[in-house]
XYZ file of C-alpha atoms in Angstrom:
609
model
C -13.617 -51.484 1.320
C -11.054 -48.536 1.234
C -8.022 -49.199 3.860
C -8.634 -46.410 6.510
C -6.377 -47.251 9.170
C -4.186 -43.966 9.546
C -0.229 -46.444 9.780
C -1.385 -47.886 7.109
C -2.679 -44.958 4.873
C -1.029 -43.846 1.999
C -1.025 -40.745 -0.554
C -3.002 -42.419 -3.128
C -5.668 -42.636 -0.459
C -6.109 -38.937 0.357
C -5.860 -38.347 -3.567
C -9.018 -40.655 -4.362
C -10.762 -39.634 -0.887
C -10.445 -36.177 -3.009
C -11.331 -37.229 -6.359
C -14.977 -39.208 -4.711
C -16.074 -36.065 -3.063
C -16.027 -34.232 -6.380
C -17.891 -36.810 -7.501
C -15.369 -38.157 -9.941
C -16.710 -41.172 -11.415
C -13.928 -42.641 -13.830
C -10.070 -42.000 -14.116
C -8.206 -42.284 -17.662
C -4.822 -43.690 -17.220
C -1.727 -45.336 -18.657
C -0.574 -46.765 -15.785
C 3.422 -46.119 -14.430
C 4.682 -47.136 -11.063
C 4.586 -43.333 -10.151
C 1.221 -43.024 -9.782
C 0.200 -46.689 -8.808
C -1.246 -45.744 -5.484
C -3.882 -43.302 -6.954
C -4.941 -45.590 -9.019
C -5.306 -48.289 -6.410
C -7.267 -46.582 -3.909
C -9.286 -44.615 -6.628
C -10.246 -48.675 -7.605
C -10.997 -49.371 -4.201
C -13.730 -46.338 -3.377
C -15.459 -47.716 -6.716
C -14.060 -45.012 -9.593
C -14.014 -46.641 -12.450
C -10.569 -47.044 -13.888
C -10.163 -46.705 -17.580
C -6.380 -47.545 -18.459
C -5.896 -46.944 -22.156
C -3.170 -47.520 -24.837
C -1.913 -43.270 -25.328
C -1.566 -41.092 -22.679
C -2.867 -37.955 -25.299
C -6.162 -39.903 -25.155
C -6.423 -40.247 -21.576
C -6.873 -36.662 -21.297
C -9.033 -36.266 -24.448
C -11.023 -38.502 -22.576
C -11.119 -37.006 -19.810
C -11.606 -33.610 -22.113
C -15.091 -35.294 -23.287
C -16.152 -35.880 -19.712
C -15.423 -32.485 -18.628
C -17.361 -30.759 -21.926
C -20.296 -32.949 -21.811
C -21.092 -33.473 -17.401
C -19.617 -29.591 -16.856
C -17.479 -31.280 -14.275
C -13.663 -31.269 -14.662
C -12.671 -34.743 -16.506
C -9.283 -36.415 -15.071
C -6.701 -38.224 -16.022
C -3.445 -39.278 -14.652
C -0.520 -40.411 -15.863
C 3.111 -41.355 -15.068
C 6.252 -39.151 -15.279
C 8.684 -37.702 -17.768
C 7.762 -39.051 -20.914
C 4.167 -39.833 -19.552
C 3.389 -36.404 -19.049
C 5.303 -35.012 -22.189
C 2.514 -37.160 -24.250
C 0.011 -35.517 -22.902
C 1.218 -31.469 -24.431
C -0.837 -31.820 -27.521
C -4.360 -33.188 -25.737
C -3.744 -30.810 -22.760
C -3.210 -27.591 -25.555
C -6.236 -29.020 -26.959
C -8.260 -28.624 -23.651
C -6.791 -25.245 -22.894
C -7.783 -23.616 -26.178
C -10.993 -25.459 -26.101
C -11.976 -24.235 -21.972
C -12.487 -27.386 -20.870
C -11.720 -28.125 -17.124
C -9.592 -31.454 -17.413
C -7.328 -32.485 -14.046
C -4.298 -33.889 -14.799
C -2.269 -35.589 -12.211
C 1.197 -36.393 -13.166
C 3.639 -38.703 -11.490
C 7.128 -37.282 -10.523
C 10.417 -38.762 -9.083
C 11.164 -38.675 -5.654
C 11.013 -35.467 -4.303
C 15.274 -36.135 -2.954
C 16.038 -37.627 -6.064
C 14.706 -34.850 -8.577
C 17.078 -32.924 -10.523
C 20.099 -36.125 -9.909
C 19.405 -38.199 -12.517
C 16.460 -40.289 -11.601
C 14.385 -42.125 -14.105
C 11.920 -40.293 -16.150
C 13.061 -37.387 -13.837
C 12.600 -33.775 -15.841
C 12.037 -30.596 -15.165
C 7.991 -30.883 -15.821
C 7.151 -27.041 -14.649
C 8.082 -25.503 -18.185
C 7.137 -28.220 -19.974
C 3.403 -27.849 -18.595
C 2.694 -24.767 -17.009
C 2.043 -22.461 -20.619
C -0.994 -24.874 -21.033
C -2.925 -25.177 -17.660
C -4.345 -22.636 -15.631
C -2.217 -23.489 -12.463
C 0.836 -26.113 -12.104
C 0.505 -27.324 -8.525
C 3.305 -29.154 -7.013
C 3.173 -31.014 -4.262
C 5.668 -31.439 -1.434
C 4.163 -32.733 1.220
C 1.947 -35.205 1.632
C -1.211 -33.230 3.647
C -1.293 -31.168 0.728
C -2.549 -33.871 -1.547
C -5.706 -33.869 -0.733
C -6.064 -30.208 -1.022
C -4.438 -30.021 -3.886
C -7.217 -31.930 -5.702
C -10.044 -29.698 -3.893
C -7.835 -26.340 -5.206
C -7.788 -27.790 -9.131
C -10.997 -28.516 -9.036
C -12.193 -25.222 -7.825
C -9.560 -23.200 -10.019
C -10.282 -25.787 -13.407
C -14.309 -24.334 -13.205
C -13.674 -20.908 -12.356
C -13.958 -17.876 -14.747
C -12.339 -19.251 -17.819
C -12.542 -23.011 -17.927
C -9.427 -24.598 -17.981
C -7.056 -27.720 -17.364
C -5.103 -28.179 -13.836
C -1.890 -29.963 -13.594
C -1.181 -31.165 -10.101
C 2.600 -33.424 -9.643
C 2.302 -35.943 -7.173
C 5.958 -37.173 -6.512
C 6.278 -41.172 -5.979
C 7.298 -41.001 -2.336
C 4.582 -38.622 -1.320
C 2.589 -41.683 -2.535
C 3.118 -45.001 -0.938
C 2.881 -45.913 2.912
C 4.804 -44.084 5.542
C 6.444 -47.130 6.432
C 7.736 -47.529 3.297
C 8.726 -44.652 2.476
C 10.991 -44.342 5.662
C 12.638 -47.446 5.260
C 13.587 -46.585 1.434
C 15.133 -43.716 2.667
C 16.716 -45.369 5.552
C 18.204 -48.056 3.057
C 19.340 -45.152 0.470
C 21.156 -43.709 3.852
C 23.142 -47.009 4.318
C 24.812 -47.388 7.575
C 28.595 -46.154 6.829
C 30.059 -44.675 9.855
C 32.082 -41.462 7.712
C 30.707 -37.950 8.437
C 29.792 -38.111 5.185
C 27.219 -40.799 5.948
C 25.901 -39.341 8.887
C 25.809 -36.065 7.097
C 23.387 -37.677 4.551
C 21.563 -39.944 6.928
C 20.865 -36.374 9.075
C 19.484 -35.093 5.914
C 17.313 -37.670 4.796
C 15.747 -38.109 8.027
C 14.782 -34.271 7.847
C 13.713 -34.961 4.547
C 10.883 -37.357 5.284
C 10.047 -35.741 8.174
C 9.283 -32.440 6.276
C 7.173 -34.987 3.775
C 5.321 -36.535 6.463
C 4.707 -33.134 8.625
C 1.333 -33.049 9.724
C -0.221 -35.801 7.862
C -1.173 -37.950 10.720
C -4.059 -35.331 11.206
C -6.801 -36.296 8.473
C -8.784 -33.468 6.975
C -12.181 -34.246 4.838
C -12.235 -32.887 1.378
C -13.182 -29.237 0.830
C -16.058 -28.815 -2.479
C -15.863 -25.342 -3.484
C -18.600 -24.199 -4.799
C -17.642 -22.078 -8.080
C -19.906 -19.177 -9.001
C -20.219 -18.404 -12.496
C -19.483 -15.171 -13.815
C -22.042 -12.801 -14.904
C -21.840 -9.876 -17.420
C -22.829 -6.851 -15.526
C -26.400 -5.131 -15.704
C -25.027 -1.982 -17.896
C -23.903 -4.488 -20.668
C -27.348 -6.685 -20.427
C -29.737 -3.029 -20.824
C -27.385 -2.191 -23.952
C -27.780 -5.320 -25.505
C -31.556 -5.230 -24.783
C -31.387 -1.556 -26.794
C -29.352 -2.743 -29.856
C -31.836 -5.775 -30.177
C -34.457 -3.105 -29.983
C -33.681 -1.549 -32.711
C -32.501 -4.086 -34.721
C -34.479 -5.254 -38.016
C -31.682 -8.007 -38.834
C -30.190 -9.397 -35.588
C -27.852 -12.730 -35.547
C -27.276 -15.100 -32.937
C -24.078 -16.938 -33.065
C -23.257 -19.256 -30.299
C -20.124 -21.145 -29.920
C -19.344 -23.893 -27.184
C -18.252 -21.598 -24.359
C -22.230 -20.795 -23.914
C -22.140 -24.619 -22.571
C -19.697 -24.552 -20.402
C -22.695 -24.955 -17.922
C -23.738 -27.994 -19.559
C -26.509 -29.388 -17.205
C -28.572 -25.496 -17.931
C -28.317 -26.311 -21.913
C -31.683 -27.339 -22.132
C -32.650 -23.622 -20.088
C -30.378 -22.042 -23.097
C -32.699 -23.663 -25.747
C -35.664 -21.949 -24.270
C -33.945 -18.715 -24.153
C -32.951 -18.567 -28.149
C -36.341 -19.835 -28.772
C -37.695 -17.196 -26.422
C -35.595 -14.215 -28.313
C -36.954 -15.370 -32.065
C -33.738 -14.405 -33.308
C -31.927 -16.360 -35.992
C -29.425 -18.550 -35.099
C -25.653 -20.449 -35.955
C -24.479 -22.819 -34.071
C -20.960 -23.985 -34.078
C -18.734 -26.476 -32.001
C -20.408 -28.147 -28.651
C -23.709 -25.680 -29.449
C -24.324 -27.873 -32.422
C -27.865 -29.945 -31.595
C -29.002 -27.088 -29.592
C -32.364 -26.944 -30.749
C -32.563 -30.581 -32.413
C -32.299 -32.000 -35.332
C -34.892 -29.141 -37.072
C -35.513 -26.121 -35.908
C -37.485 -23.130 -37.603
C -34.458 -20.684 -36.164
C -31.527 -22.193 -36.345
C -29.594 -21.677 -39.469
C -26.698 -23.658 -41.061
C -25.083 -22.409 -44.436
C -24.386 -19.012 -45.788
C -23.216 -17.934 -42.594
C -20.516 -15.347 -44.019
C -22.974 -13.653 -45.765
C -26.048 -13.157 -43.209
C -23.780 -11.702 -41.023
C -22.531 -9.077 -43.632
C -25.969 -8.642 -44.078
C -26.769 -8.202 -39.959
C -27.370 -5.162 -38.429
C -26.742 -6.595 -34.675
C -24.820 -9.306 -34.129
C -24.596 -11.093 -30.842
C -21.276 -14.022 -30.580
C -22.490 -16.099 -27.557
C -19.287 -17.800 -26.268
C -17.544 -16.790 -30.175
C -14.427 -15.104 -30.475
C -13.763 -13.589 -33.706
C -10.830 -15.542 -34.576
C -10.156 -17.223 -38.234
C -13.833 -19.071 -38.213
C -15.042 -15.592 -38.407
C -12.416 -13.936 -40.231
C -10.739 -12.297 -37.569
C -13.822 -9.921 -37.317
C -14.282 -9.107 -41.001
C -17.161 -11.530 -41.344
C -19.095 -9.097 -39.287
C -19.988 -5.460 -41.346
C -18.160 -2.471 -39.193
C -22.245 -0.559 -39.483
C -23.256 -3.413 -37.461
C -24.122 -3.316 -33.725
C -21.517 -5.938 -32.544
C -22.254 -7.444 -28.929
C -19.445 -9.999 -27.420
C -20.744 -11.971 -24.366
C -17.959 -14.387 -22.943
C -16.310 -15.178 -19.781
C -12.864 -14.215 -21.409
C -12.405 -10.570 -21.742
C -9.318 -10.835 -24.188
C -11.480 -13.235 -26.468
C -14.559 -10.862 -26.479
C -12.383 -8.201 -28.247
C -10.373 -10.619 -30.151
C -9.184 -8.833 -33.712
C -12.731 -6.989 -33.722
C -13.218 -4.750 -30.215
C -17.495 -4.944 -30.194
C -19.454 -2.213 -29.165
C -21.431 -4.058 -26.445
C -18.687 -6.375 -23.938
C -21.011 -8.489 -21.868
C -17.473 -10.225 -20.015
C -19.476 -13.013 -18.364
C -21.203 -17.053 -18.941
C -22.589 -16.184 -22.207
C -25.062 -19.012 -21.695
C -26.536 -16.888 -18.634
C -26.717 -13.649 -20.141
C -28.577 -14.974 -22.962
C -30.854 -16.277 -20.636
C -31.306 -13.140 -18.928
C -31.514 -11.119 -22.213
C -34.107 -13.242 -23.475
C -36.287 -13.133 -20.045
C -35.962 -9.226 -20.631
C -36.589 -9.218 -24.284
C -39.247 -11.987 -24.533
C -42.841 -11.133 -22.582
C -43.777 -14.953 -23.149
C -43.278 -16.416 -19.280
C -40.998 -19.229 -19.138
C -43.041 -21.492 -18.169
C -45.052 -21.553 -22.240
C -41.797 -22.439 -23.992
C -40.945 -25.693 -22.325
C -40.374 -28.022 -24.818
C -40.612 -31.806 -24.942
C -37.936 -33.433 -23.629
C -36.302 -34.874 -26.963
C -35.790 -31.066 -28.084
C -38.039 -31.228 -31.091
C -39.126 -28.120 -30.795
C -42.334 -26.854 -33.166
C -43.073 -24.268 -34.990
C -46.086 -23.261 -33.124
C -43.837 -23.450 -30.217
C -41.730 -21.090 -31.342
C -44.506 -18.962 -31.847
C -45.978 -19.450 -28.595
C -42.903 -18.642 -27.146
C -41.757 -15.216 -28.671
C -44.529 -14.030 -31.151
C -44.274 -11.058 -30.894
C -40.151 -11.036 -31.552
C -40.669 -13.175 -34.429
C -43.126 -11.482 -36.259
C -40.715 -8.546 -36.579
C -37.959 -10.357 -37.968
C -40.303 -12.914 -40.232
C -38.834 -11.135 -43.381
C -35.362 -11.668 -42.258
C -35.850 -15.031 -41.171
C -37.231 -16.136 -44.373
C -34.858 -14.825 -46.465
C -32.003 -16.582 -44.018
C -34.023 -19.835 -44.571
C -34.475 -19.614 -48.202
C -30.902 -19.196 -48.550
C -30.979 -22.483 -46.464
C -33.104 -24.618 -48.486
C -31.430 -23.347 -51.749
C -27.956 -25.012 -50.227
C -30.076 -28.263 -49.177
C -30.974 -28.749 -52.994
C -27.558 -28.118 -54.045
C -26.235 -30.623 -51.499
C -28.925 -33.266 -52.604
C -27.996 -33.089 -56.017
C -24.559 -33.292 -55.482
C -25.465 -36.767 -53.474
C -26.783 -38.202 -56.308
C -23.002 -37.841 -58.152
C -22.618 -41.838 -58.457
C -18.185 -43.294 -58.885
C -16.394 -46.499 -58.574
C -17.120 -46.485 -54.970
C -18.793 -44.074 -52.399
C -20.547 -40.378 -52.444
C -19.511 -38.811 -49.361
C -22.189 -36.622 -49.244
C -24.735 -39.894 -50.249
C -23.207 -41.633 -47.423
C -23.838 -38.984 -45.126
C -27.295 -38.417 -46.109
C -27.851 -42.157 -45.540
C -26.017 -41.809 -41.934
C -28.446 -38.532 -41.386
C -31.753 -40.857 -41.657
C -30.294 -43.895 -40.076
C -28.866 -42.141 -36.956
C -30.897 -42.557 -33.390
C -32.567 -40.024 -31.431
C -29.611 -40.571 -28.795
C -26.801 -40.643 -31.414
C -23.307 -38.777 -29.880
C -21.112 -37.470 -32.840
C -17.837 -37.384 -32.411
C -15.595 -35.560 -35.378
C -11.879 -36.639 -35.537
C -10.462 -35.922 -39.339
C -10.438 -32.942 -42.212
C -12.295 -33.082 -45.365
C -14.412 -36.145 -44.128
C -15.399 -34.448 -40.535
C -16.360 -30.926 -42.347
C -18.175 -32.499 -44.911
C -20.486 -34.098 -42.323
C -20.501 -31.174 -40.817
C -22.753 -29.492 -43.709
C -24.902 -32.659 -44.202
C -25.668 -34.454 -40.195
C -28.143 -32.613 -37.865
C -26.927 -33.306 -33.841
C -30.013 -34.436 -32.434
C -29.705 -33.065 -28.788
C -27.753 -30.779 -27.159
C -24.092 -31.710 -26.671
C -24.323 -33.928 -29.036
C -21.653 -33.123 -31.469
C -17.928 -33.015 -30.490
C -15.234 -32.036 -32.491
C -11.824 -30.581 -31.015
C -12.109 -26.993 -31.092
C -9.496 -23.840 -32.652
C -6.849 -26.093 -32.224
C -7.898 -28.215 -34.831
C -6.019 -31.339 -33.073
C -6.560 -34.284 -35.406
C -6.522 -37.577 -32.993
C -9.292 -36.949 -30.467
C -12.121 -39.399 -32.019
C -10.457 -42.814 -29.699
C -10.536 -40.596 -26.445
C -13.597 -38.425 -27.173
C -15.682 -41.682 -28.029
C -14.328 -43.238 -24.602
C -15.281 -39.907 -22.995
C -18.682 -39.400 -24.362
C -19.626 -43.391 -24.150
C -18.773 -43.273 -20.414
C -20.058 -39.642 -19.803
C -23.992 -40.756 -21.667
C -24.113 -44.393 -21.425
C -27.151 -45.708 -23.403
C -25.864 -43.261 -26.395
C -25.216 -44.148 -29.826
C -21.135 -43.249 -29.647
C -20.519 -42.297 -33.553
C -16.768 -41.313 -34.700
C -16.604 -39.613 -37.915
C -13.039 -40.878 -38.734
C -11.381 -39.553 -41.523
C -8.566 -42.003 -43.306
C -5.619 -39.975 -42.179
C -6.836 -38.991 -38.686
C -7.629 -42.908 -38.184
C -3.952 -43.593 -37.671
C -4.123 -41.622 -34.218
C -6.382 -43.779 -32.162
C -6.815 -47.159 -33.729
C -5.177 -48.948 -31.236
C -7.319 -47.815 -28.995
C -10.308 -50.543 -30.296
C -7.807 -52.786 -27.719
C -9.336 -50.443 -25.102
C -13.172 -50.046 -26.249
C -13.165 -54.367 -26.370
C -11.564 -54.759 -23.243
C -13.995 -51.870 -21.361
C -16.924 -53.289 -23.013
C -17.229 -49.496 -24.674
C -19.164 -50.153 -28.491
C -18.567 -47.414 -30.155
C -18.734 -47.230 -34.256
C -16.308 -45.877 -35.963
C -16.884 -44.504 -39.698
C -13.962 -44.432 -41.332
C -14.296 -41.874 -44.581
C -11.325 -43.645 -47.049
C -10.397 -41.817 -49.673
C -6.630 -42.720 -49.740
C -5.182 -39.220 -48.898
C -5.049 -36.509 -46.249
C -7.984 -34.955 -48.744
C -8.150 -31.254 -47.449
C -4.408 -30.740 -47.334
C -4.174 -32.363 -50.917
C -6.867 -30.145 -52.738
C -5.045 -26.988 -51.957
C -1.656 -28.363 -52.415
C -2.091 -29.655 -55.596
C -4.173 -26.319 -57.336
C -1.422 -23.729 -55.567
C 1.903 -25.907 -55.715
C 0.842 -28.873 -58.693
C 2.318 -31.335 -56.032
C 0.805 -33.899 -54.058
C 3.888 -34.763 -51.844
C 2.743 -36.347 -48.331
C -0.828 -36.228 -49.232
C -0.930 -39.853 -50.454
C -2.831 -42.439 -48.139
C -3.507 -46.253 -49.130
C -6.733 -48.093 -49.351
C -5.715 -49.477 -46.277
C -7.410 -51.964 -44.100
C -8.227 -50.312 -41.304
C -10.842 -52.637 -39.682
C -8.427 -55.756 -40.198
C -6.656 -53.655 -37.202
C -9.900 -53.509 -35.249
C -10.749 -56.668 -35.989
C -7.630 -57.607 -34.610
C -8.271 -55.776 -31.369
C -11.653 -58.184 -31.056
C -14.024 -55.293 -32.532
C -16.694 -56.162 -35.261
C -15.634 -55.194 -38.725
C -17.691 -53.743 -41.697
C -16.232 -53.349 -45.701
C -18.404 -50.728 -47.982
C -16.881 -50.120 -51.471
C -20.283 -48.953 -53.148
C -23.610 -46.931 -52.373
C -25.888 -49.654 -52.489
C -23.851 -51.361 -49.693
C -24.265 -48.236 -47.280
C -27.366 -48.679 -45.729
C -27.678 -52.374 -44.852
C -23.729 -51.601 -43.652
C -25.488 -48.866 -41.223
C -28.123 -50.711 -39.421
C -25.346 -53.580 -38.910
C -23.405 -51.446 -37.448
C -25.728 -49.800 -35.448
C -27.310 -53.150 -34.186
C -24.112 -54.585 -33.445
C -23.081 -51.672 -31.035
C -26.539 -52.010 -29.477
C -25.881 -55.275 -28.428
C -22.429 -53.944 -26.931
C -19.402 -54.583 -29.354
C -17.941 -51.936 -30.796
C -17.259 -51.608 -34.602
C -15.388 -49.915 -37.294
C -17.223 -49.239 -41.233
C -14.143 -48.758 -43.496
C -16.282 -47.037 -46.501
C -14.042 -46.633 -49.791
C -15.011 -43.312 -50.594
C -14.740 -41.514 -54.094
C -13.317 -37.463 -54.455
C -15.774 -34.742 -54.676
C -15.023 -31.211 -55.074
C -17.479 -30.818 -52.473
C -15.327 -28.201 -49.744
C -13.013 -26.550 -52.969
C -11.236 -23.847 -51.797
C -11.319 -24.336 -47.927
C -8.398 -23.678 -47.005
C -8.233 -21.609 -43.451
C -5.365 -19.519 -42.203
C-alpha cells in the first residue's frame, strides 16, 4: 500500500494520487533521478510502469493511448536532455490533436539557471509544441497541476500538456530541508548567514501550505459543438445535393469511446465515404459506402463536400482537390484548420464526430435504434438500406459509379500482385497479410513506400484500428505506437508495418516488448533503400545519394533482444511465415518478419509537397 502518512509524504505521491483519479492506468518512462518519486508512488497505487529504451517513444506511446482510450496518454521523463528527446514525438502529438501529458523533471528550483546538471532553460524549448507549459514551484501545486493538464489536454483542440516538476519539489520534506541545510554549511561570515537566511525562505516558500492535503479535482470537459445555424445549412446543401462526399479524418475520433455511434451516423446519411488516418476501419473491413481509391477525382466530381475532422492541407491539395462550384462544408473543432488554404462555405467550428451525428439524425428518418449493427462492425448491405433508404436511393447512381471506379483499381492492384522477382511482391505480400489478418488485428504504420503501399491494399477491421502518425509524417512511431496500442486493447493482434529505413528508429525497443511481455509483430518491408525518397530522386536528379539501405538483418537484432525471428526471401514462403508469426504472438512473444522485398513501380510519382 501507498505511504500516506503526511511527514512522510512526498511530491511523487500527490503526482500519482493525481494521475489514479484520472484513471491513468500505465506511465511510459526512461527513468532519471529527477523524476524517481513519481514513478515510485505511481508503482505503488498499481499504474503500470512501462520504462522503455527512447524517451521519443515514451510519448508516442503514450500518443497511442491517448488516440485510441480518448483519455490523455502520459509519459514522463527526466531533465535537460530527457526532455529535449522528446521535441519530435511531442510535435508529432501536437499536429496530430492528441492529448498526451508530459511530465518533465527539472533541477532544483535554487539551483536552476547556476549550472546544475541537465539544468536548461526548458520553457522555449517546449512551450511552441504543447497547449500549456506548467511549471511548478511549489509543492501543493502538484497535484493540481496534473488535474489542470488533464482538463486543458481534452479541451477544444486536443493537445499535449507539459507540466516541470523540479527534483526538490519531489522527495520528502525531511529531505529536502536537510539538503538545503547541508548546501547552507555552517560558516559563521555574513555571507553564510546571508545564504543560510535565504535558503531557509526558500524551502519554506516550497513547502507553503502543503501540509493541508487536497483530493484530486476531475474536470469534466465538454465537447464543443458547431452551432445550430451551421447544422440547418449543412442539412440544406445535402438537400440539394445529387453528388455529396463524406471525408472524415481522425479529429472526428477524438471522442473515441462514441466511434461506434459515428458508424451509425454515416451509415444513417447514405452518403459516400473516405476515410483517412485514425477513421480508417470505420465501417469494417467492407462496407457498401465507404470508398478507397480515386479520391482526387470524386471530389472534383462532388457537388457538396463535407471534411469531417479534414483540413485541406497537402493530402487535399491545399483545397484544389475540391471543385470551387462545389458546396464545401468544414466541421472541426479548430476554426483556423476549417478554413485552411480553402475558406468553405458552411464552418460547422465544433467535434465533427457530433455534428455528423446530429446531421445524420436530422437528415436520416430511419430511428436509431434500426441501424445498430453487430458488434464486429460488419455492417450489410441490407443494413445500409434499412438504415437510410430513402438517402441512398437518391444517390445510387453516384454511388455506383464511385464503386465501379473502386473495383476497376482492385483489378489493377490484383494483377499487379501477381508480378513474380527474385524475392517478394509487396503488393502479393500484402494481399496475403489482408486474408491472414484477425478480426482484432491493430495496424500500426511506421515507414514510406512500404506503409502507403499497405495503405491501398489492407482493410482496418474495426474502428481505431489503423494508426499511422499523422501531417507530420514522423517516421519512428511503430516501437511506441505498438507499446501504446498493445497496452491500450490487450487481446489485439499488435501489427507494425515497418518499412526498412524507418526500422532503424525503434528496434531496440524489442528489449522493451520481451521484458513487458508485449508480442507484437513487426513486418519489416526490405527493400534495401529509403524507397519513396529514392524513386523521385533518381527520375528528377539521376542520383541515388543517401537512398541506399542494406539487406540487413534486422531480426538478428530482435532476436538478440529475446524476440522470435522470421526470414522470407520469396512468395511461396509468405504465408506459412504469417500464421507463424501470428501464432507465436498469440502465445505471447513478440516477433519480427524481415521479408526481402523486390521494387515495384507501384506509388510512381508520389511525391507530396
Amino acid at each position: 500500500m501507498p505511504n500516506t502518512t503526511p511527514s512522510m509524504r512526498h511530491g511523487g505521491d500527490r503526482v500519482a494520487e493525481a494521475l489514479q483519479a484520472h484513471g491513468v492506468r500505465c506511465v511510459f518512462t526512461l527513468c532519471g533521478g529527477h523524476i524517481s518519486p513519481i514513478l515510485s508512488a505511481s508503482k505503488a497505487r498499481g499504474i503500470r510502469i512501462i520504462d522503455v529504451r527512447d524517451e521519443a517513444t515514451a510519448v508516442f506511446a503514450a500518443d497511442a493511448t491517448a488516440r485510441l482510450s480518448g483519455l490523455p496518454g502520459v509519459a514522463a521523463v527526466t531533465a535537460g536532455p530527457g526532455i529535449s528527446n522528446t521535441i519530435t514525438a511531442l510535435k508529432n502529438a501536437q499536429l496530430a490533436q492528441s492529448p498526451v501529458i508530459l511530465i518533465g523533471g527539472a533541477a532544483p528550483t535554487a539551483l536552476q539557471g547556476r549550472g546544475a546538471l541537465q539544468d536548461i532553460d526548458q520553457r522555449p524549448l517546449v512551450a511552441p509544441h504543447v497547449k500549456r507549459f506548467i511549471k511548478i514551484r511549489r509543492v501543493r501545486d502538484l497535484g493540481p497541476a496534473v488535474d489542470e493538464a488533464f482538463a486543458v489536454a481534452q479541451a477544444g483542440v486536443p493537445g499535449p500538456v507539459f507540466i516541470e516538476c523540479p527534483v526538490d519539489l519531489l522527495y520528502d520534506e525531511a529531505s529536502i530541508r536537510q539538503w538545503y541545510a547541508d548546501a547552507a554549511g555552517k560558516g559563521t561570515s555574513v555571507a553564510d548567514r546571508l545564504l543560510r537566511f535565504y535558503l531557509n525562505r526558500h524551502v519554506k516558500k516550497m513547502f507553503d501550505g502543503s501540509a493541508k492535503l487536497s483530493a484530486p479535482q476531475v474536470r469534466p470537459v465538454e465537447p464543443p459543438r458547431a452551432p445550430d445555424a451551421s447544422l440547418r445549412a449543412a442539412l440544406a446543401a445535402l438537400a440539394k445535393a445529387e453528388r455529396p462526399l463524406l471525408v472524415i479524418g481522425s479529429q472526428a475520433l477524438v471522442r473515441s469511446k462514441e466511434a461506434a455511434d459515428l458508424a451509425f451516423a454515416v451509415v444513417r446519411l447514405g452518403i459516400p465515404v473516405y476515410l483517412s488516418g485514425m477513421a480508417r476501419g470505420l465501417l469494417g473491413r467492407e462496407h457498401p459506402l465507404q470508398m478507397r481509391h480515386q479520391r482526387r477525382q470524386a471530389l472534383r466530381e462532388a457537388d457538396c463536400v463535407l471534411l469531417a475532422g479534414v483540413p485541406c492541407d497537402f493530402r487535399l491539395d491545399y483545397g484544389k482537390h475540391v471543385r470551387r462550384s462545389a458546396t464545401l462544408i468544414a466541421a472541426n473543432r479548430s476554426a483556423k484548420d476549417a478554413r485552411l488554404n480553402r475558406k468553405p462555405d458552411i464552418a460547422a467550428i465544433g467535434d465533427a464526430g457530433l455534428f455528423l451525428q446530429a446531421l445524420a439524425q436530422a437528415f436520416s428518418p430511419v430511428p436509431a435504434a434500426s441501424v445498430r449493427a453487430e458488434p464486429s462492425y460488419s455492417v450489410r448491405a441490407e443494413l445500409v438500406e434499412a438504415a437510410a433508404e430513402s438517402n441512398t436511393s437518391r444517390f445510387a447512381a453516384w454511388i455506383a459509379l464511385l464503386r465501379a471506379r473502386d473495383g476497376e483499381r482492385e483489378l489493377e492492384i490484383d494483377q499487379q500482385a501477381q508480378a513474380r522477382g527474385e524475392f517478394v511482391n509487396p503488393i502479393a505480400l500484402f494481399r496475403a497479410l489482408e486474408q491472414a489478418l484477425g478480426d482484432n488485428a491493430m495496424l500500426v504504420a511506421d515507414g514510406g513506400d512500404f506503409v502507403a503501399t499497405a495503405s491501398y491494399v489492407l482493410h482496418p477491421r474495426t474502428p481505431l484500428s489503423w494508426l499511422d502518425p499523422g501531417a507530420f509524417g514522423t517516421l519512428g512511431v511503430g516501437a511506441g505506437f505498438a507499446l501504446g496500442a498493445a497496452l491500450a486493447r490487450p487481446g489485439s493482434e499488435v501489427w507494425i508495418i515497418l518499412g526498412d529505413g524507418a526500422s532503424g528508429y525503434g528496434l531496440v525497443e524489442f528489449d522493451t516488448f520481451v521484458r513487458h511481455g508485449i508480442p507484437v509483430i513487426a513486418l519489416v518491408g526490405n527493400d534495401a533503400g529509403w524507397t519513396q525518397i529514392a524513386r523521385e530522386q533518381i527520375k528528377m536528379l539521376h542520383d541515388d545519394v543517401a537512398t541506399v539501405l542494406a539487406r540487413s538483418d534486422y531480426h538478428a537484432v530482435a532476436a538478440a533482444f529475446g524476440a522470435e525471428c522470421i526470414v522470407v526471401k520469396t512468395m511461396e514462403e509468405v504465408p506459412a511465415a504469417l500464421a507463424r508469426a501470428r501464432a507465436l504472438a498469440h502465445s505471447g512473444r513478440p516477433v519480427l518478419v524481415n521479408v526481402w522485398l523486390d521494387k515495384t513501380e507501384f506509388r510512381e510519382g508520389s511525391l507530396s509537397m
